Structure formats: structure tokens, C-alpha cells
Amino acid sequence: MDNEAPNPFLEEDQLVRKLPDPCTLVILGATGDLTHRKLIPALYNLAADGDLPAGMKVIGFARREKTDEEFREGLEELNKKVSRQGHDERLWENFSQSISYHQSEFQDQDGYKRLADKLDEIDANGGSGNRLFYIASAPEFFDDILIHLEKAGLNEEKNGWSRVIVEKPFGTDLPTAKHLNSVVNSTFPEEQTYRIDHYLGKETAQNIMVLRFANAIFEPLWNNQCIDHVQITCAEPLGMEGGRGGYYDKAGAMRDMVQNHLLQLLSLVAMEPPTDLGADGVRDEKVKVLRSLRLWEGSEAVGENVIRAQYTAGVVDGEEKVGYRREDRVNPGSMTESYVAVRCMIDTWRWAGVPFYIRMGKRLPKKATEISIHFKQPPSVLFNQNPDQELSNVLVIRIQPDEGISLRMHSKIPGPALRLEPVKMDFQYSTSFGRKSPEAYERLLLDAMAGDATLFARNDEVEQAWKFVDEIEHAWHKSPKPPKMAEYPAGSWGPKEADQMLQREGRAWRRL
Amino acid sequence: MSDRNLSTLGKEVPVGEVDTELKAFFAADAEGITRASLMNFAIYTEADVETGLQNSEIIRLLTEETACRAILIISPHTNDGGEKGVRAWIDAHCNLGPGGKKAVCTEQVAFVLSGANTAMVNNTLFAHLDSDLPLVFWWRGELSPVFGDRLYSRIERFLFDSRDWSSPGVQFTRLVEAMDDDSADFVAHDLSYTSGAPVRRAIVNAFNDPRAKAAAPSLSRVTITHGPGHRMVALWLIAWIAERLNAELNESASGGERFVFDRHLSRFGAAVQMVFELTEAGECIHDAAITEVRMTDDEENAAITVSRATTAGFWKVHLDVPGCQNTVEELLPARPRQKSDLIAEILMRAGKNRSMLSVLPTLRAMLAQ
């Protein structure tokens, strides 16, 4: 099939991204939660929107014995619950016919050989020849899967392209991340490798670049002359429900969220304008931010600039919750943090002296992920001669839930007195655009099929992020005098030590 | 407490879906109503539910002028143990906007907690604040262990009424300790102090007259008549007058309803004593906490009286001082002083409430008597 010939019916539109190519998507680890809750519903909704390329096929690759029908039934059950646009029986009937199941152990070479035969058969019957391998298994199987894909020749681009999507975690520290990158890149070249960070697929995360570079009013202010500090928060009321304790206790907040999602958001906020919107144009600038992050080396520096904590017993949404160490599958003596707050400094001309405070915590009162840009106070000349009044403007980008952007300004309250109070100019996706935003995975899968890696992490991005995190992890777990583990009651906004870290500099966490 | 009574709080919703339900409410009539909010206004009470429900009416009155997300938390028997639970209700207080086109609505979220502990109260509040807006917190009743740093470190304005306290001296000590905490940055407002604002204004007004000003150094007796239940308002007034006149409490000479202050009229002169006496009236006049303030010298040659007029909504200022050929009487309008009015007055002002803070040490010394 000639994939290079233009579609004669397509009207060129500079606002439309590159069209996705039809392909066969192989999900390795297909019986897991990710496939059922995210990947298949994403594909279904793409189909519902008419965005899924014709001829798309999906093969679920996993260890359990299942028939195609059993696999489809399990997928349909979850799709009914989580699909963004609801579940249409006729559409599902049509869509599900493109889904099949392939049973094999991840270490069984014969299973990959049979997979290769299956893919060749699909291609012989009108398939596109393009293959997209989505590694959705537990991280301990990544090496095996990649090696076996290579041995079966599935990484070769014969009649089309061959790409791999890797889910986080990309390693557990810098050495393992480098190892994983080398294994991946020995099987698939970097330009065919897509490391998913689903936060980058969220509409509001994509909107950060638009906000900054498509609106002339913001960029002149986006520097240390006008910005006092930046806060990035990811708060979750959830704890270790659904048996998460086993995985989480080996990871912790720093590795699970900060190393990937939050540092990605930080780099989008702090990056220089790219020279173009190509994948490497954008990612080059993001990597520069990560390279400019000041490393906190040693127990003392880490203790002053990073707060780790575990939740103790408390109350969330009216229900009593146990402390972290008493959660199911968590080691009672665990030293894994369920909360982390980091003071980041970016040593560039633009950001010198501007702290970026990032925090992530489980069992906090609300679910909220947001970025807040806190501008400097105006000069004390006119309305703010009262030194007690805090008059800084705050631009807030809400990533989830309730996606949107708001700007806090000060306004005179109607009346005879000159009384200033904060007011919010608020833009909400849900009420501004009518239709619900596509889920992150919908965007990302389409981009992977289209060969657009802009919203995926590059190998050097991953490694630079690990370099920053590794110093902190080393101070926590390997230094003779590690910084202490603080505590906070479940349902509260985190440990006092995190508040004090900002208070020392005359600042405070934004109220969410 | 019957569900019929609780239905006055609005529509009951699952506690985890308050924000979703509020959004749905406003989305249902997006053309006809608009949401307004300048602050989070929380009322917390550990009284019984029936008493707690009365706060809903105060919110309704307050929101006629003040746009806010009102959060009412009724938590009887906090920290007493017992089966735990939270119930939630949403409501909106709507007024027709300018031009009569859209109604402007403010949200009310109410919670009734059973068997609550400090953590549950904090989480209920924190999980339902409107982000990025200041938190004004009105604590009704005695301060309890719930008043801890995890709570007050998040508050911008803290309102209370010392008339509700059985041991104001102890409670003020707790309050001051909290204010001195590094994590605290709230501005404290006592509704008892705010209640006395009209009297203070009337006194200021009285002493604008040069003849009254001339008589000021000779004033040595002050009699304050207050309504039943308003003794704290009178104590605040004494403390304020004393502070303005640079007088210090003479603890050994004071006792009961008699407070003696030493006034230093000059740097080198001896202190002059100033005696304050409190009297409780049989009833309030037009809901006024203070009925009369009478300031005289030893021989009653000078008398400055501020009193609440019995027949109409006025404060009367009466000067009978040397240099006056006739007595001078002035009338000042008296505004309504319901709780909602006091709170609206507090919310109208910015700043650190320095007037009250400067008088607080004197008040505490008096309470220690």
C-alpha cells in the first residue's frame, strides 16, 4: 500500500495535526487495568469521533488463556462504565470486531513468532503493514518483551513502520533508565520510540504552550522580572485502594509522579519558545530546562529543599482512613513517601531566583492538579500602601479536574471605601467548548499512529529527570544522616514542614 | 432532628459529590443565573443541630450583600467519640442582578457531622473550599481542640463572639497563642468589639467638640450601662477608652464591676485615677448592646453622655461642659446590629484590625481580675 500518496479529498489545514496512519496495535499486557480503563475506551471514542484510521486492528497479548470473545466481553464491560461518550451497542459491535486476543508468556519466543505470523496474515488481508507495540506490562517484563520482539523480527520496518510505546515507569533510577533506554534503542530507534506521559496528552497541558506562545500578553511577563514563584500541585484523596500498595511502596511519590508528570509540567512552563513545533524542536527546549535544574546534593541540601512525608490516620470525605503504613500490601516499616514537596531552582537567565515549588500527595482533601504562576507584587505606590495586603496576581492552569485557566486580580469592591479584594477571571473548558475534551490517551495514541512524538518523552528527558531525582533518593535512602520523614493526617493538606519551607521565604501554598 | 428540619439546608447530596452537584445546579440554568463568589465564608458550630440550623438564615441575610461560598459545618459532640458520619446539603441564595436579567446566586454548602473528630472537621472544610479565595471563618461558641494549627493556618479572617464564652480570659489566651504561632496569619475579629463600634464613633464625635476636648483631662469617672448578655461589649469599651487615654489598669484597686485605671496626664506628674463602673440594664434598647456611656469629672462639672435614644434609631451625644452656654445635643443615626450586619461590617474592612489588637492586652488584664 502506498502510504505516501496524498489523499485527494483531504483539504489542507494548518491547524490539523498530521493524520494517523492505519496500523495494527499490539498491546502487550492486555489483561491489565490500563488496557481496560484507558486504551480500549480511548480507541472506542476515537472511533466514535470518526478519528480512528480505517483498517485499524488491535491485538491483546497476555499470559492468561482467553478467547477473542471473552477478551472483548471483558473490554466491553469496562467501556460501558468509563467511556467519555457513553457506550453505543452498534458502534461497539463494529469496533470490537477489530480486536483479537493472543495468548503467550512474555518470555516465550514461540509466542512472538506466532504473533509475527498473525500480523503477516493481517497485512496479507488488506492490513497496512504498520505495527504499533504498546508495552503495558509490569516494568520487570520490559527487557524480555523488547528482546523477544527483536528476535521475532517485529521491530523491522518491512512493509510499513514499526513503533513502540513504553509506559512509565521508565526505570527506577538513572542507571536502570539508561539500561532501559539502551535496550529500547537497540530494538527500536529513538525516532520510533514513544515514551508515554499521559499528562502531556491532557488538553490543558497542551494548552500551556498555546497560552504562552499564542498570546502576546504573557510572554513578556514570563520571567524573573515579573514572576515571584511558581507552584505545581498534584493532589489526590486516594490512598492505596485497589491493591496499589504493593506497587506504590516500591516507588513512592517522587518516582511515581514527580520524576515524570510534574517535571514534565515544569519543563513546559519554564521552556524557551521552540524554533518549530516539531517533536525535537519542543523536546530540545524541555531538556534544556531539566539540564538547568539545580541538583540538591547531600543530606543537608535535600533536607532544606525537599520534604517527604507519609500520611497517618485521618478522615477523607467523612470516612476514617488508616495511615500509610497500615495500608494493604504496604510494609509496616515502610520508608516510602506518600507526599513530597520540592523546591526547584532553574539556573537560567530567565528563571534565576524564581523558585518552582512542586508537591504531590496522596490522601489530600481534594483531587486537583494545577500550575499556578505567582506574579510579583506591584510597587507600593498607590493602592497598596497598606503593607499587610497581599496584591499579587496569580495565573492558574488547572490540569484536572475542572480543566481551565483563571487569573486572580484585584478589584475595588463597590462602595464608598477604597477596598480591594481578589477576584477571579475564569475560563473553564467544560462551559466554553461545549463538548468534553478528549482523554489524554486518545490524543497520544493518535499521535503515535501519526508519527508525532511531540507529546512523548525523549530518552535524554527521562535521563535528566532521573539525574535530578536520584540525588534526592540517594540522600533519603543511602546517606548516613537522611532527612527525616514527616507525617500528616490523611485528609489534611500535607505536613507542616512543607508549609514552613515556603513560609521561610515569605510565601505560602495556594489554597486549592 | 427530623429530616424535615434538615431540608431547610437545601438539597441533600453525597458528600463526595458536592462540587459536581453545584456545577450541575448552575449548568441547569446557565442563561438565567450566574454564580458570584468573593470569598469562602465558613460558619462552624458545635451546638446541637437545631441551634446550628439558625445559621442558615444568617447566611441568607449576609449573602444579599456579600457574594461568597458559604460553608456551614454543624458538628455537635465533636471529639466525644460515637459513630461517625457526614451529611451534606447544597443550596443557593439568589438575588436579581442589575437590569433584572440574570439572578446572581451565591452557594451554600452545609454539613452535619456526627461523631466527628478534629481531622474530620478539617477535611470537610478543606475539601470544599472555593480555590484561591480567602477563607473567612466564623467560630460560634467556645473554642475547642478543633481550633488547632492545621485549621487556623489556613484562615484569613477569624470571627468569634466573646459574649458566647463562659471563660473569656481562658479563651483569649488560647486565641493569642494561636495568633503568635508562626503558622498563623489570620486577622481576629470579635463581634463583641464590632458591636461597640457605633458607641466608639459617637464618643469620637463627641470629643470633636473643642469644649469636650478641653474637659478630657479632668474626666475621672465613666459609667457604662449595658444590655443583658452584653457585658463583654462594655468591657471592650472600657479597654478602648483607657487605651485611648493612655491609662493603665490598677489591679489592686479594681474589683467586680469596678475598674480603676491610672492615667498619666503628663510625663512627670502623678497618675490620676479614672474609675469605670458597669451597670446592667433590664433590657436592651433597640437591640443595642450599650445603652449609655457617661463620662464626668469628680465634681460633675463636666458630663459627656452617649446614649441610645429610646424612641427612635439614634445615638444621642449630650455635652454639658464648661464653656457651653447651653447643653449640646447631637443625634447620630444608629444602624441595625444583627449578627449578619456585624459580619457585613467586618467584611467591608480590610487590614489587620489593629484597633482591636491594640486594646486586647488591656481587656485581657481586666479579664484576669
mmCIF file of C-alpha atoms in Angstrom, chain B residues 37 46 85:
data_model
loop_
_atom_site.group_PDB
_atom_site.id
_atom_site.type_symbol
_atom_site.label_atom_id
_atom_site.label_comp_id
_atom_site.label_asym_id
_atom_site.label_seq_id
_atom_site.Cartn_x
_atom_site.Cartn_y
_atom_site.Cartn_z
ATOM 1 C CA SER B 37 -18.225 34.482 44.959
ATOM 2 C CA GLU B 46 -20.525 22.502 67.952
ATOM 3 C CA GLY B 85 -20.779 10.267 59.563
#
